[in-house]
């Protein structure tokens, strides 16, 4: 087994911004919300089972005004960003070492592949027991989830640097650092960013899982509170905020791609 | 054109290259014997072409000269003693797709840590020399094969290298573009006064450009012929229909076969 098994991750197409068709999903979203509103009103379900969009919006307004929502969102976002950052950094360093040394790859890759059989979500309670209910356990879970796809794409990206460009750099007597800065980083960037796109989305899951298991702050905590108090509208508010966070992070990576990979675009 | 000056820029003594990972080759137990032993030397500002059957080790020879492949035995000595600065043009243009034409040309100067404005200025001079004005900010993917190869040539010259090594640089171009590039290259060579070693598989290309042609034997390549090309310069198209050109071409052809 080696890392190439997961190479599929590397070749997801980059979505291009388009103008007209973007109206279609918006329309669908609008219709879905309208349908939900009608269903919630006329099916006669109590609000703790299915609140209507208006009730959710009203709850959203209250949570926002009280400052609660912003506080918990900020906590979750901070954990996400720290987890993403440390997961990506670890993946970059290990990925570089793996791509550069066959021996190192042979030593670590069985462990890495096997580690993927461990469901991080299932060991999240353990991590919270070991590292406490504070921020650190969330950042750790988040980093662990982000780590693997970014690692794979880093390795695949570095391995795909053309040999002929290495020869060019060597004929010009480039130093190791120049090799990295002028060749390896720009050449591996497209595939790496593909991994980062996946990592960014996973990072939200990582942080929330940690919070659901045990925390006194954050959007995952808010979900638990809402559930405990039959305040289902609050659960919706937290979930929707999480979706917005995930989409925002994803969009940020796309933005980064559009900037850094302009040479690939038409 | 070239007199025999005192000290050669590079001299190659009994150079052999064996590749360790080659297939089990009964004829050479120490590995896969790709080249040599070859011995020759090249004078300053000389234009030497290397001809030989495919697989005879021509690329390996250039790569050894550029320090990309270690000699298994024998020696390569450069006039300065130190490793010289190399300009290498590969068979494919080998440009960085994320860099513009100008940025591709400045690469060797960046590696030498030259200030940005100096690098730009040198690169712009080269853009003019190879006739790519107006394409400075184009990306490699928007260039034709001939234009890309001009960029590669400009990049190989921009840091004023001691030796220019070209490995079948025009092999992937169509016949018309190729012949235009010959004229360009000989003009550039005369302006820049470089020592050039160029691998080719075309006899007319060698005779059109070179002061001297080395013919290698089949693998492992050895020097089979060292032919002085005493055709007058600048070399024109009509020269190819002269009796002397025909005679030289015939000698080369016989040596290759
Ligand atoms: N890095 C390498 N490892 C093993 N064999 C090689 C390597 N490079 C070239 N060879 C072999 O050495 C021989 C000479 O190659 P090359 O120098 O490319 O020939 P030419 O350029 O004259 O066609 C070929 O048979 C080739 O397969
Ligand atoms: Mg070759």
Short mmCIF file of N, CA, C and O and ligand atoms in Angstrom, two decimals, chain B residues 19 21 32 34 53-60 219, ligand 1:
data_model
loop_
_atom_site.label_atom_id
_atom_site.label_comp_id
_atom_site.label_asym_id
_atom_site.label_seq_id
_atom_site.Cartn_x
_atom_site.Cartn_y
_atom_site.Cartn_z
N UNK B 19 25.56 3.53 -16.29
CA UNK B 19 24.40 3.70 -15.41
C UNK B 19 24.20 2.43 -14.59
O UNK B 19 24.11 1.34 -15.14
N UNK B 21 21.64 1.43 -12.79
CA UNK B 21 20.34 0.77 -12.75
C UNK B 21 19.91 0.17 -14.10
O UNK B 21 18.78 -0.22 -14.26
N UNK B 32 25.27 -0.33 -16.98
CA UNK B 32 24.85 -0.12 -18.35
C UNK B 32 25.77 0.92 -18.99
O UNK B 32 25.77 2.10 -18.59
N UNK B 34 26.76 3.56 -21.21
CA UNK B 34 26.05 4.47 -22.10
C UNK B 34 26.97 5.28 -22.99
O UNK B 34 26.61 5.67 -24.09
N UNK B 53 24.26 7.98 -33.85
CA UNK B 53 22.99 7.26 -33.87
C UNK B 53 22.26 7.44 -32.55
O UNK B 53 22.88 7.75 -31.52
N UNK B 54 20.97 7.24 -32.56
CA UNK B 54 20.20 7.46 -31.34
C UNK B 54 20.58 6.39 -30.31
O UNK B 54 20.80 5.23 -30.65
N UNK B 55 20.73 6.80 -29.06
CA UNK B 55 21.17 5.89 -28.02
C UNK B 55 22.67 5.79 -27.88
O UNK B 55 23.18 5.03 -27.06
N UNK B 56 23.42 6.60 -28.66
CA UNK B 56 24.88 6.50 -28.60
C UNK B 56 25.47 7.27 -27.43
O UNK B 56 26.67 7.22 -27.19
N UNK B 57 24.62 7.97 -26.67
CA UNK B 57 25.13 8.65 -25.48
C UNK B 57 25.36 10.14 -25.68
O UNK B 57 26.05 10.77 -24.87
N UNK B 58 24.77 10.72 -26.69
CA UNK B 58 24.97 12.16 -26.95
C UNK B 58 24.40 13.00 -25.81
O UNK B 58 25.07 13.90 -25.30
N UNK B 59 23.17 12.68 -25.41
CA UNK B 59 22.57 13.43 -24.30
C UNK B 59 23.37 13.21 -23.02
O UNK B 59 23.57 14.13 -22.23
N UNK B 60 23.80 11.98 -22.82
CA UNK B 60 24.59 11.66 -21.64
C UNK B 60 25.87 12.49 -21.61
O UNK B 60 26.27 13.00 -20.55
N UNK B 219 26.19 2.86 -29.39
CA UNK B 219 26.42 2.69 -27.96
C UNK B 219 27.43 1.59 -27.66
O UNK B 219 27.32 0.52 -28.25
N1 LIG C 1 19.57 7.93 -16.23
C1 LIG C 1 19.74 6.83 -17.00
N2 LIG C 1 19.71 5.60 -16.43
C2 LIG C 1 19.88 4.49 -17.16
N3 LIG C 1 20.12 4.48 -18.48
C3 LIG C 1 20.18 5.68 -19.12
C4 LIG C 1 19.98 6.91 -18.41
N4 LIG C 1 20.08 7.91 -19.30
C5 LIG C 1 20.32 7.35 -20.50
N5 LIG C 1 20.38 6.00 -20.40
C6 LIG C 1 20.66 5.07 -21.49
O1 LIG C 1 21.92 5.39 -22.04
C7 LIG C 1 21.90 5.28 -23.45
C8 LIG C 1 22.33 6.57 -24.08
O2 LIG C 1 21.32 7.52 -23.85
P1 LIG C 1 21.38 8.99 -24.44
O3 LIG C 1 22.58 9.67 -23.93
O4 LIG C 1 20.07 9.63 -24.13
O5 LIG C 1 21.50 8.74 -26.01
P2 LIG C 1 21.25 9.73 -27.22
O6 LIG C 1 21.01 11.09 -26.67
O7 LIG C 1 22.49 9.64 -28.05
O8 LIG C 1 20.07 9.19 -27.97
C9 LIG C 1 20.49 4.89 -23.85
O9 LIG C 1 20.46 3.52 -24.14
C10 LIG C 1 19.67 5.22 -22.63
O10 LIG C 1 18.59 4.32 -22.50
#
